[in-house]
Short mmCIF file of C-alpha atoms in Angstrom, two decimals:
data_model
loop_
_atom_site.label_atom_id
_atom_site.label_comp_id
_atom_site.label_asym_id
_atom_site.label_seq_id
_atom_site.Cartn_x
_atom_site.Cartn_y
_atom_site.Cartn_z
CA MET A 23 -5.48 4.41 -31.83
CA ILE A 24 -1.95 5.70 -31.14
CA ARG A 25 -0.27 6.15 -27.76
CA LEU A 26 2.14 9.08 -27.53
CA SER A 27 4.29 9.16 -24.40
CA ASP A 28 6.84 11.54 -22.87
CA LEU A 29 5.18 14.69 -24.21
CA ALA A 30 6.50 17.55 -22.06
CA LEU A 31 4.94 21.00 -21.74
CA PRO A 32 5.64 23.95 -19.43
CA LEU A 33 3.90 23.89 -16.06
CA ASP A 34 1.83 26.97 -16.90
CA HIS A 35 0.80 25.92 -20.40
CA GLY A 36 -2.55 27.09 -21.75
CA PRO A 37 -5.61 24.95 -22.58
CA ASP A 38 -4.82 24.74 -26.31
CA ALA A 39 -1.13 23.98 -25.93
CA LEU A 40 -1.57 20.23 -25.58
CA GLU A 41 -3.27 19.78 -28.94
CA ALA A 42 -0.69 21.98 -30.62
CA ALA A 43 2.14 19.99 -29.04
CA ILE A 44 0.66 16.69 -30.29
CA VAL A 45 0.37 18.02 -33.83
CA ASP A 46 3.90 19.39 -33.75
CA ARG A 47 5.40 16.26 -32.15
CA LEU A 48 3.89 13.93 -34.75
CA GLY A 49 4.21 16.32 -37.70
CA LEU A 50 0.48 16.11 -38.47
CA THR A 51 -1.21 18.09 -41.22
CA PRO A 52 -4.07 20.44 -40.28
CA GLY A 53 -7.20 18.45 -39.38
CA ALA A 54 -5.40 15.09 -39.17
CA LEU A 55 -5.81 14.90 -35.38
CA GLU A 56 -9.39 13.80 -34.81
CA ARG A 57 -9.43 13.48 -31.00
CA PHE A 58 -7.18 12.71 -28.04
CA THR A 59 -7.41 11.64 -24.39
CA VAL A 60 -4.97 12.17 -21.55
CA VAL A 61 -3.92 8.74 -20.25
CA ARG A 62 -1.44 9.93 -17.64
CA ARG A 63 0.06 13.15 -16.38
CA GLY A 64 3.15 13.50 -14.25
CA ASN A 65 5.79 16.16 -13.70
CA ASP A 66 9.50 16.60 -14.22
CA ALA A 67 10.83 18.79 -11.40
CA ARG A 68 14.54 18.29 -11.94
CA LYS A 69 14.83 21.98 -12.84
CA LYS A 70 12.85 23.79 -10.15
CA THR A 71 12.62 27.00 -12.17
CA ALA A 72 11.40 25.20 -15.28
CA ILE A 73 9.12 22.39 -14.10
CA LYS A 74 7.38 20.53 -16.88
CA LEU A 75 4.20 18.49 -17.06
CA VAL A 76 4.76 15.18 -18.84
CA TYR A 77 1.85 13.52 -20.63
CA VAL A 78 0.90 10.16 -22.07
CA ILE A 79 -1.78 10.63 -24.73
CA ASP A 80 -4.08 8.30 -26.66
CA LEU A 81 -5.12 9.81 -29.97
CA VAL A 82 -7.03 9.11 -33.15
CA VAL A 83 -5.64 10.41 -36.44
CA ARG A 84 -6.40 10.04 -40.08
CA ASP A 85 -4.18 7.43 -41.73
CA GLU A 86 -2.94 5.92 -38.48
CA ALA A 87 -0.74 3.39 -40.31
CA ALA A 88 1.19 6.14 -42.07
CA VAL A 89 1.83 8.01 -38.81
CA LEU A 90 3.05 4.86 -37.06
CA ALA A 91 5.29 3.99 -40.03
CA ARG A 92 6.77 7.48 -40.04
CA HIS A 93 7.66 7.15 -36.34
CA ALA A 94 8.60 3.46 -36.36
CA ASP A 95 11.94 4.19 -34.68
CA ASP A 96 10.39 6.30 -31.90
CA SER A 97 9.66 4.23 -28.78
CA HIS A 98 7.28 6.96 -27.58
CA VAL A 99 4.92 6.49 -30.54
CA ARG A 100 3.21 3.11 -30.50
CA PRO A 101 -0.22 1.53 -31.00
CA THR A 102 -2.39 1.95 -27.92
CA PRO A 103 -2.35 -1.26 -25.86
CA ASP A 104 -5.60 -3.02 -25.07
CA THR A 105 -6.11 -2.41 -21.33
CA SER A 106 -9.64 -3.83 -21.12
CA TYR A 107 -10.23 -6.64 -18.63
CA ARG A 108 -11.66 -9.99 -19.69
CA PHE A 109 -12.78 -12.68 -17.27
CA PRO A 110 -10.89 -15.91 -18.02
CA VAL A 111 -13.81 -18.04 -16.78
CA ARG A 112 -17.37 -17.52 -15.59
CA ALA A 113 -19.78 -19.64 -13.61
CA PRO A 114 -22.84 -20.87 -15.48
CA ALA A 115 -26.07 -18.92 -14.98
CA GLY A 116 -27.76 -19.85 -11.73
CA TYR A 117 -24.57 -21.35 -10.31
CA GLY A 118 -25.26 -23.18 -7.07
CA GLY A 119 -22.04 -25.06 -6.52
CA GLU A 120 -19.22 -24.64 -4.03
CA ARG A 121 -18.71 -21.11 -2.79
CA PRO A 122 -15.13 -19.88 -2.48
CA VAL A 123 -14.04 -18.22 0.76
CA VAL A 124 -11.88 -15.11 1.12
CA ILE A 125 -10.22 -14.48 4.48
CA GLY A 126 -9.58 -10.76 4.92
CA ALA A 127 -11.32 -7.68 3.53
CA GLY A 128 -8.26 -5.55 2.79
CA PRO A 129 -7.33 -4.40 -0.74
CA CYS A 130 -6.32 -7.90 -1.84
CA GLY A 131 -9.28 -9.71 -0.30
CA VAL A 132 -11.84 -7.15 -1.46
CA MET A 133 -10.62 -7.19 -5.06
CA ALA A 134 -10.43 -11.00 -5.06
CA ALA A 135 -13.98 -11.18 -3.72
CA LEU A 136 -15.20 -8.65 -6.30
CA ILE A 137 -13.71 -10.63 -9.19
CA LEU A 138 -15.16 -13.89 -7.85
CA ALA A 139 -18.56 -12.23 -7.46
CA GLN A 140 -18.40 -10.81 -10.98
CA MET A 141 -17.62 -14.33 -12.21
CA GLY A 142 -20.82 -15.54 -10.53
CA LEU A 143 -19.20 -17.54 -7.73
CA LYS A 144 -20.88 -15.80 -4.73
CA PRO A 145 -17.88 -15.67 -2.36
CA ILE A 146 -18.01 -15.70 1.43
CA ILE A 147 -15.75 -13.02 2.97
CA ILE A 148 -14.50 -13.66 6.51
CA GLU A 149 -13.23 -10.50 8.26
CA ARG A 150 -12.02 -10.53 11.86
CA GLY A 151 -12.62 -6.80 12.27
CA LYS A 152 -15.69 -4.62 11.95
CA ALA A 153 -17.37 -2.94 9.00
CA VAL A 154 -15.45 0.17 8.02
CA ARG A 155 -17.68 2.80 9.69
CA GLU A 156 -17.61 1.07 13.09
CA ARG A 157 -13.95 0.28 12.65
CA THR A 158 -13.19 3.96 12.07
CA LYS A 159 -14.80 4.88 15.40
CA ASP A 160 -12.70 2.27 17.21
CA THR A 161 -9.54 3.53 15.53
CA TRP A 162 -10.25 7.08 16.66
CA GLY A 163 -10.68 5.65 20.17
CA LEU A 164 -6.99 4.72 20.24
CA TRP A 165 -5.90 8.00 18.75
CA ARG A 166 -7.99 10.18 21.05
CA ARG A 167 -8.38 8.17 24.26
CA SER A 168 -5.56 5.59 24.18
CA GLU A 169 -8.17 2.81 24.04
CA LEU A 170 -7.05 -0.08 21.83
CA LYS A 171 -9.45 -2.68 20.46
CA PRO A 172 -7.25 -5.57 19.26
CA GLU A 173 -9.75 -6.73 16.62
CA SER A 174 -10.75 -3.28 15.32
CA ASN A 175 -7.96 -0.84 14.57
CA VAL A 176 -5.65 0.43 11.81
CA GLN A 177 -4.64 -3.14 10.92
CA PHE A 178 -7.90 -5.09 11.26
CA GLY A 179 -11.32 -4.41 9.79
CA GLU A 180 -12.98 -3.78 6.45
CA GLY A 181 -10.57 -2.10 4.04
CA GLY A 182 -7.44 -3.40 5.75
CA ALA A 183 -4.41 -1.35 6.72
CA GLY A 184 -4.61 0.60 3.46
CA THR A 185 -7.77 2.36 4.62
CA PHE A 186 -5.77 4.46 7.06
CA SER A 187 -2.97 5.51 4.74
CA ASP A 188 -2.27 7.97 1.96
CA GLY A 189 -4.24 5.71 -0.37
CA LYS A 190 -1.39 5.52 -2.89
CA LEU A 191 -2.42 3.76 -6.08
CA TYR A 192 0.83 3.29 -7.93
CA SER A 193 3.26 0.42 -7.99
CA ARG A 194 6.42 -0.80 -9.68
CA ILE A 195 5.08 -4.30 -10.30
CA LYS A 196 5.24 -5.74 -13.80
CA ASP A 197 1.71 -5.63 -15.19
CA PRO A 198 1.62 -6.92 -18.76
CA ARG A 199 -2.11 -7.61 -18.57
CA HIS A 200 -2.89 -4.09 -17.28
CA LEU A 201 -4.69 -5.50 -14.24
CA SER A 202 -3.97 -2.28 -12.39
CA ARG A 203 -6.31 -0.56 -14.85
CA LYS A 204 -9.08 -2.94 -13.79
CA VAL A 205 -8.40 -2.04 -10.16
CA LEU A 206 -8.48 1.70 -10.78
CA THR A 207 -11.61 1.44 -12.91
CA GLU A 208 -13.44 -0.45 -10.18
CA PHE A 209 -12.28 2.09 -7.61
CA VAL A 210 -13.69 4.94 -9.71
CA LYS A 211 -17.00 3.09 -10.04
CA ALA A 212 -17.02 2.86 -6.25
CA GLY A 213 -16.55 6.61 -5.81
CA ALA A 214 -12.82 7.26 -6.09
CA PRO A 215 -11.92 10.49 -7.92
CA GLU A 216 -11.59 10.04 -11.69
CA ASP A 217 -8.14 11.62 -11.73
CA ILE A 218 -6.68 8.36 -10.37
CA LEU A 219 -7.03 7.10 -13.96
CA THR A 220 -4.68 9.77 -15.31
CA GLU A 221 -2.34 10.97 -12.57
CA ALA A 222 1.12 9.41 -12.65
CA HIS A 223 1.08 8.99 -8.85
CA PRO A 224 -2.62 8.72 -7.94
CA HIS A 225 -3.93 8.57 -4.40
CA ILE A 226 -7.34 8.55 -2.73
CA GLY A 227 -6.89 9.45 0.94
CA THR A 228 -8.53 7.92 3.98
CA PHE A 229 -12.01 9.50 3.95
CA ARG A 230 -12.64 8.56 0.31
CA LEU A 231 -11.29 5.08 0.88
CA VAL A 232 -13.92 4.53 3.57
CA THR A 233 -16.85 5.31 1.28
CA MET A 234 -15.26 3.43 -1.62
CA VAL A 235 -14.85 0.25 0.45
CA MET A 236 -18.52 0.43 1.46
CA SER A 237 -19.59 0.77 -2.17
CA ILE A 238 -17.56 -2.26 -3.27
CA ARG A 239 -19.12 -4.28 -0.45
CA GLU A 240 -22.60 -3.34 -1.72
CA THR A 241 -21.60 -4.49 -5.23
CA ILE A 242 -20.28 -7.83 -3.97
CA GLU A 243 -23.41 -8.45 -1.92
CA SER A 244 -25.65 -7.53 -4.85
CA LEU A 245 -23.91 -10.29 -6.83
CA GLY A 246 -24.55 -12.90 -4.17
CA GLY A 247 -21.45 -12.44 -2.00
CA GLU A 248 -21.68 -12.64 1.78
CA TYR A 249 -19.67 -10.78 4.44
CA ARG A 250 -19.12 -12.14 7.93
CA PHE A 251 -17.63 -9.39 10.10
CA GLU A 252 -16.14 -9.81 13.58
CA THR A 253 -15.34 -13.41 12.69
CA ARG A 254 -11.81 -14.73 13.00
CA VAL A 255 -10.43 -17.94 11.52
CA GLU A 256 -9.13 -19.88 14.52
CA ASP A 257 -7.87 -22.99 12.75
CA PHE A 258 -7.58 -24.74 9.40
CA ALA A 259 -8.86 -28.27 8.80
CA ILE A 260 -6.48 -30.10 6.47
CA GLU A 261 -6.99 -33.61 5.13
CA THR A 262 -4.56 -36.14 3.69
CA THR A 263 -5.49 -37.11 0.14
CA ALA A 264 -5.34 -40.58 -1.43
CA ASP A 265 -1.98 -39.78 -3.03
CA GLY A 266 -0.51 -38.66 0.30
CA GLY A 267 -0.91 -34.95 -0.40
CA ARG A 268 -2.57 -32.29 1.74
CA GLU A 269 -5.86 -30.57 0.99
CA LEU A 270 -7.79 -27.85 2.80
CA ALA A 271 -11.18 -29.07 4.00
CA GLY A 272 -12.61 -26.24 6.08
CA LEU A 273 -12.23 -23.44 8.60
CA HIS A 274 -12.88 -23.33 12.34
CA LEU A 275 -14.28 -19.87 13.14
CA SER A 276 -14.22 -17.77 16.30
CA ASP A 277 -17.99 -18.05 16.75
CA GLY A 278 -17.58 -21.79 17.28
CA SER A 279 -18.83 -22.80 13.85
CA TYR A 280 -17.13 -24.87 11.19
CA LEU A 281 -17.22 -23.73 7.56
CA PRO A 282 -16.52 -26.42 4.95
CA ALA A 283 -14.23 -24.84 2.37
CA ARG A 284 -11.97 -26.35 -0.27
CA HIS A 285 -11.07 -23.14 -2.15
CA VAL A 286 -9.86 -20.42 0.22
CA ILE A 287 -7.98 -17.21 -0.49
CA CYS A 288 -5.93 -16.20 2.55
CA ALA A 289 -5.50 -12.41 2.32
CA VAL A 290 -5.07 -11.57 5.98
CA GLY A 291 -2.57 -8.71 5.77
CA HIS A 292 0.88 -8.34 7.31
CA SER A 293 -0.27 -8.13 10.96
CA ALA A 294 -2.37 -11.31 11.34
CA ARG A 295 0.27 -12.93 13.49
CA ASP A 296 -2.08 -15.42 15.14
CA THR A 297 -3.19 -16.62 11.70
CA PHE A 298 0.43 -17.04 10.65
CA HIS A 299 0.97 -19.25 13.70
CA ALA A 300 -2.19 -21.28 13.02
CA LEU A 301 -1.09 -21.98 9.45
CA HIS A 302 2.43 -22.87 10.56
CA ASP A 303 1.07 -25.19 13.26
CA ARG A 304 -0.95 -27.00 10.59
CA GLY A 305 2.17 -27.58 8.53
CA VAL A 306 1.45 -25.07 5.75
CA PHE A 307 4.73 -24.20 4.05
CA VAL A 308 6.05 -20.82 5.22
CA GLU A 309 9.44 -19.14 5.11
CA ALA A 310 10.93 -16.00 6.62
CA LYS A 311 11.35 -12.97 4.37
CA PRO A 312 13.09 -9.61 4.65
CA PHE A 313 11.28 -6.49 5.84
CA ALA A 314 12.38 -3.18 7.36
CA ILE A 315 12.19 -1.31 10.64
CA GLY A 316 12.72 2.30 11.62
CA VAL A 317 10.82 5.49 12.40
CA ARG A 318 8.45 8.06 10.96
CA ILE A 319 10.13 11.37 10.11
CA GLU A 320 8.13 14.62 9.98
CA HIS A 321 8.81 17.97 8.33
CA PRO A 322 6.54 20.93 7.63
CA GLN A 323 5.10 20.23 4.18
CA SER A 324 6.14 23.73 3.08
CA TRP A 325 9.81 22.75 3.58
CA ILE A 326 9.43 19.77 1.26
CA ASP A 327 7.49 21.83 -1.30
CA ARG A 328 10.23 24.48 -1.44
CA ALA A 329 12.99 21.88 -1.65
CA ARG A 330 11.31 19.99 -4.47
CA TYR A 331 9.59 22.76 -6.43
CA GLY A 332 11.51 25.93 -5.59
CA PRO A 333 9.59 29.04 -6.71
CA ASN A 334 6.73 26.82 -7.91
CA ALA A 335 6.00 25.54 -4.40
CA GLY A 336 2.30 25.75 -3.67
CA ASN A 337 1.24 25.45 -7.31
CA LYS A 338 -2.17 23.73 -7.31
CA VAL A 339 -1.32 21.64 -10.36
CA LEU A 340 1.72 20.18 -8.60
CA GLY A 341 0.03 19.75 -5.22
CA ALA A 342 1.95 18.69 -2.14
CA ALA A 343 5.44 17.47 -2.96
CA ALA A 344 6.66 13.96 -2.24
CA TYR A 345 10.13 12.43 -2.18
CA ALA A 346 11.93 9.10 -2.35
CA LEU A 347 15.37 8.69 -0.76
CA SER A 348 17.84 5.85 -0.30
CA HIS A 349 21.33 5.51 1.15
CA ARG A 350 23.65 2.51 1.54
CA ALA A 351 25.26 2.98 4.95
CA SER A 352 28.81 1.99 5.85
CA ASN A 353 27.51 -0.79 8.11
CA GLY A 354 26.06 -2.49 5.05
CA ARG A 355 22.46 -1.46 5.74
CA THR A 356 20.19 0.36 3.32
CA VAL A 357 18.23 3.29 4.73
CA TYR A 358 15.27 4.43 2.65
CA SER A 359 12.08 6.45 2.77
CA PHE A 360 8.93 4.37 2.85
CA CYS A 361 5.24 5.15 2.31
CA MET A 362 5.77 8.91 2.10
CA CYS A 363 2.59 10.84 3.02
CA PRO A 364 2.51 14.47 1.82
CA GLY A 365 0.34 16.80 3.87
CA GLY A 366 -0.65 14.06 6.31
CA ARG A 367 -0.09 12.78 9.81
CA VAL A 368 1.61 9.98 11.71
CA VAL A 369 -0.90 7.56 13.23
CA ALA A 370 -0.98 4.91 15.93
CA ALA A 371 -1.15 1.56 14.12
CA THR A 372 -0.71 -1.15 16.73
CA SER A 373 -3.01 -4.16 16.84
CA GLU A 374 -1.62 -5.68 20.03
CA GLU A 375 -1.85 -4.43 23.59
CA GLY A 376 1.34 -3.12 25.16
CA ARG A 377 2.98 -2.23 21.86
CA VAL A 378 3.48 0.95 19.82
CA VAL A 379 3.52 0.94 16.02
CA THR A 380 3.48 3.98 13.72
CA ASN A 381 2.17 4.48 10.21
CA GLY A 382 1.43 7.42 7.93
CA MET A 383 -1.91 8.71 6.63
CA SER A 384 -3.14 11.50 4.34
CA GLN A 385 -6.50 12.73 3.15
CA TYR A 386 -7.18 13.24 -0.56
CA SER A 387 -6.45 16.98 -0.21
CA ARG A 388 -3.03 16.36 1.39
CA ALA A 389 -3.60 19.69 3.10
CA GLU A 390 -2.38 19.04 6.65
CA PHE A 391 0.63 20.89 7.98
CA ASN A 392 3.27 18.16 8.07
CA ALA A 393 4.78 15.74 5.59
CA ASN A 394 5.80 12.37 6.97
CA SER A 395 7.54 9.27 5.73
CA GLY A 396 8.86 6.06 7.06
CA LEU A 397 12.65 6.16 7.41
CA VAL A 398 13.54 2.52 7.64
CA VAL A 399 16.44 0.08 7.53
CA ASP A 400 16.46 -3.32 5.87
CA ILE A 401 16.15 -6.42 8.05
CA ASP A 402 17.38 -9.80 6.85
CA PRO A 403 16.19 -13.16 8.28
CA VAL A 404 19.58 -14.90 8.18
CA ARG A 405 21.51 -12.02 9.69
CA ASP A 406 18.97 -10.51 12.08
CA TYR A 407 16.46 -13.07 13.28
CA PRO A 408 17.49 -16.69 12.74
CA GLY A 409 15.35 -19.20 14.54
CA GLY A 410 12.60 -20.36 12.22
CA PRO A 411 10.13 -18.96 9.71
CA LEU A 412 8.12 -17.03 12.33
CA ALA A 413 11.11 -15.50 14.16
CA GLY A 414 10.51 -12.15 12.45
CA ILE A 415 7.27 -11.78 14.39
CA ASP A 416 9.16 -12.00 17.69
CA PHE A 417 11.72 -9.54 16.35
CA GLN A 418 8.97 -7.01 15.53
CA ARG A 419 7.22 -7.51 18.86
CA LYS A 420 10.42 -6.92 20.82
CA TRP A 421 10.92 -3.42 19.44
CA GLU A 422 7.22 -2.55 19.49
CA SER A 423 7.08 -3.46 23.20
CA LEU A 424 10.18 -1.39 23.96
CA ALA A 425 8.62 1.53 22.09
CA PHE A 426 5.51 1.23 24.27
CA THR A 427 7.67 1.45 27.38
CA ALA A 428 9.83 4.30 26.04
CA GLY A 429 6.72 6.30 25.18
CA GLY A 430 5.32 6.04 28.70
CA SER A 431 3.36 2.75 28.60
CA ASN A 432 0.17 4.55 27.56
CA TYR A 433 0.31 4.31 23.74
CA ARG A 434 2.18 7.59 23.43
CA ALA A 435 5.02 7.11 20.97
CA PRO A 436 8.71 7.68 21.71
CA GLY A 437 10.26 10.50 19.70
CA GLN A 438 13.60 12.20 19.24
CA LYS A 439 14.70 15.35 17.46
CA VAL A 440 17.20 14.90 14.65
CA GLY A 441 19.75 17.21 16.22
CA ASP A 442 19.77 15.12 19.39
CA LEU A 443 19.94 11.81 17.56
CA LEU A 444 22.91 13.03 15.53
CA ALA A 445 24.60 14.22 18.74
CA GLY A 446 23.90 10.94 20.54
CA ARG A 447 21.82 12.46 23.35
CA PRO A 448 18.19 12.00 24.43
CA SER A 449 15.62 14.65 23.54
CA SER A 450 13.68 16.50 26.21
CA GLY A 451 11.84 19.75 26.77
CA ASP A 452 9.69 21.40 24.11
CA PHE A 453 9.37 20.73 20.42
CA GLY A 454 10.94 23.30 18.14
CA ALA A 455 10.05 24.19 14.56
CA VAL A 456 8.44 20.80 13.96
CA VAL A 457 5.48 19.66 16.04
CA PRO A 458 4.71 15.95 15.61
CA SER A 459 1.22 14.90 14.57
CA TYR A 460 1.02 11.44 16.21
CA GLN A 461 -1.87 10.93 18.60
CA PRO A 462 -2.30 10.20 21.48
CA GLY A 463 1.02 12.05 21.74
CA VAL A 464 4.83 11.86 21.49
CA THR A 465 7.21 11.54 24.45
CA LEU A 466 10.66 12.95 23.73
CA THR A 467 13.30 10.42 24.70
CA ASP A 468 16.14 8.37 23.19
CA LEU A 469 15.13 6.15 20.26
CA SER A 470 18.09 3.87 20.89
CA LEU A 471 15.94 2.45 23.71
CA CYS A 472 13.57 0.90 21.17
CA LEU A 473 15.53 0.31 17.97
CA PRO A 474 18.53 -1.91 17.18
CA ASP A 475 21.93 -0.22 17.36
CA PHE A 476 22.60 -0.88 13.66
CA VAL A 477 19.32 0.87 12.73
CA ILE A 478 20.24 3.96 14.76
CA ALA A 479 23.73 4.00 13.27
CA ALA A 480 22.47 3.71 9.70
CA ILE A 481 19.84 6.43 10.15
CA ARG A 482 22.40 8.70 11.84
CA GLU A 483 24.68 8.33 8.81
CA ALA A 484 21.88 8.77 6.26
CA LEU A 485 20.29 11.95 7.63
CA PRO A 486 23.07 14.38 6.59
CA VAL A 487 23.21 12.68 3.18
CA PHE A 488 19.49 13.26 2.71
CA GLY A 489 19.92 16.80 4.01
CA ARG A 490 22.20 17.53 1.06
CA GLN A 491 19.47 16.31 -1.29
CA ILE A 492 16.50 18.01 0.39
CA LYS A 493 17.22 21.25 2.22
CA ASP A 494 16.50 21.07 5.96
CA TYR A 495 15.75 17.35 5.84
CA ASP A 496 18.24 16.97 8.71
CA HIS A 497 17.19 20.20 10.50
CA PRO A 498 17.82 19.78 14.27
CA ASP A 499 14.11 20.27 15.11
CA VAL A 500 12.83 17.59 12.72
CA VAL A 501 11.08 14.87 14.73
CA LEU A 502 11.57 11.10 14.45
CA THR A 503 8.73 9.01 15.93
CA GLY A 504 9.10 5.30 16.66
CA VAL A 505 8.62 2.62 15.74
CA GLU A 506 7.77 1.79 12.14
CA ALA A 507 7.94 -1.99 12.40
CA ARG A 508 5.30 -3.29 9.96
CA THR A 509 6.57 -2.17 6.61
CA SER A 510 5.72 -5.57 5.17
CA SER A 511 5.05 -9.13 6.22
CA PRO A 512 7.94 -10.96 7.94
CA VAL A 513 6.80 -14.22 6.32
CA ARG A 514 5.99 -15.65 2.90
CA PHE A 515 3.49 -18.46 2.45
CA THR A 516 5.10 -19.67 -0.71
CA ARG A 517 2.82 -20.74 -3.54
CA GLY A 518 3.25 -22.53 -6.85
CA ALA A 519 2.47 -21.55 -10.41
CA ASP A 520 -1.19 -22.38 -9.74
CA PHE A 521 -1.22 -19.77 -6.91
CA GLN A 522 -1.91 -22.49 -4.31
CA SER A 523 0.23 -23.22 -1.27
CA LEU A 524 3.24 -25.35 -2.13
CA ASN A 525 2.03 -28.16 0.09
CA THR A 526 -1.67 -27.54 0.80
CA ARG A 527 -4.10 -27.76 -2.09
CA GLY A 528 -7.08 -25.43 -1.97
CA LEU A 529 -5.27 -22.73 0.04
CA TYR A 530 -4.40 -19.62 -1.97
CA PRO A 531 -2.01 -17.30 -0.04
CA ALA A 532 -2.40 -13.75 -1.33
CA GLY A 533 -1.43 -10.13 -0.85
CA GLU A 534 0.84 -8.51 1.70
CA GLY A 535 0.34 -11.03 4.48
CA ALA A 536 1.43 -13.87 2.24
CA GLY A 537 4.49 -11.91 1.12
CA TYR A 538 3.31 -11.22 -2.43
CA ALA A 539 2.47 -7.50 -2.42
CA GLY A 540 3.43 -4.18 -0.93
CA GLY A 541 0.77 -1.49 -1.04
CA ILE A 542 -2.85 -1.09 -2.08
CA LEU A 543 -2.45 -1.45 -5.84
CA SER A 544 -0.06 -4.41 -5.88
CA ALA A 545 -2.22 -6.18 -3.29
CA ALA A 546 -5.37 -5.60 -5.32
CA VAL A 547 -3.69 -6.84 -8.51
CA ASP A 548 -2.53 -9.94 -6.66
CA GLY A 549 -6.12 -10.45 -5.52
CA ILE A 550 -7.27 -10.53 -9.15
CA LYS A 551 -4.63 -13.07 -10.14
CA VAL A 552 -5.42 -15.38 -7.25
CA ALA A 553 -9.18 -15.09 -7.80
CA GLU A 554 -8.72 -16.05 -11.45
CA ALA A 555 -6.61 -19.07 -10.53
CA LEU A 556 -9.11 -20.21 -7.90
CA ALA A 557 -12.07 -19.82 -10.28
CA ALA A 558 -10.30 -21.77 -13.01
CA ASP A 559 -9.63 -24.64 -10.60
CA LEU A 560 -13.10 -24.55 -9.05
CA LEU A 561 -14.92 -24.53 -12.39
CA GLY A 562 -12.62 -27.11 -13.93
#
């Protein structure tokens, strides 16, 4: 089979144009093309009046060797890579040995548990939050009634933080083994739309993520896995080995029980601050890592569509437009868009009382009125929060607490209009052309009350720059909502080549919380890698 990439056709091409373009591109004789499959479809919108669809195609031809030889110098014509997944090890039939434990049922933990279950190892999944349906009700309680449940919210519960997001399923990670294909295939089996296998920038959306997570749980349980919801790991039992090393022995759980466990994947997500402290207190190696802090910025989606697609705005094939922006400010800080959610809303994402945190969310349709994105500034441990590996947690909490106060101390979020921020004055009165979507509501104020001065300065410099790239990006009525403080984990539980903690055998730090992923797909891929390493060690 041959893979043909970078095949561009007009946006409005007909149903037979793709086959004709393949034949023409490869110089095939009539009848030589036996069949083809679309592997990926993206778009090239650099010329708004002549947008093109760009395809990657797998095809079968007569005399494949001759075609490949004829195009040997063309990097876009190559043999199709083998993207099938193969388990590196499997438990023997009827396995009754040690059961691995997975802490956390977010994208990383769920995929790790699925792989372990498919290998026959019958994992135990410990999740501090609730099952996804009950968790969804609790999350709506914060959004609608300002009632926070610290163990059941956007951050904690089955599906993890990714459940209440745009459900983006693309990543820039290096993936030579095509593990992302395994992830996407399993998601489709669980009910995700099949187009995630072919779209260049696939997404699922919150509602579909909920049902998909439930389906994966049913699969894991059918293979002998066990979920324990509303159960938090309070402490880690670590023993000293004969050679003076450290080895995980078990877990102390919030229900008062002790779970013996010598192979544990820790996939707790970037907001499990109490777990970070428990691991640090037990001497598990941890170091501070960079993250970012800023705001959510909202525009009417129609503005972004027009700026990106011009006269083709609203085309169903293109869907809601997205963007990615970056600017190096004069104060040495990088300002960039983060987790852009077309046709979505800004959501309350705190997991701690007395704090305000924002995030973005979209449904699969991306049909809501506003587009939103994080607009964040890089934070560096050495420069911004010296004081130990967990100092970033205190840094985040400081600004989240100030945001709670600035918003009115009732989980409303502080907001400011772009025109006022650029002029250096607080916002007040009514909203203009842009009405923010955050619930339980936005209080217009001065965001300098709840963000570092260098963040405000960098964003103030970047907005006009971005406005020259996307028309009306810096419109005076555009709303900034604070604070976006949990872009990624502020810590890294460093691991070795065997995926185990540098100094604690049997503990496998994984995913976003451990500092090894950023987003649903990269976290899920990391879950596969860690599960494979654990299984290889467990089965010898």
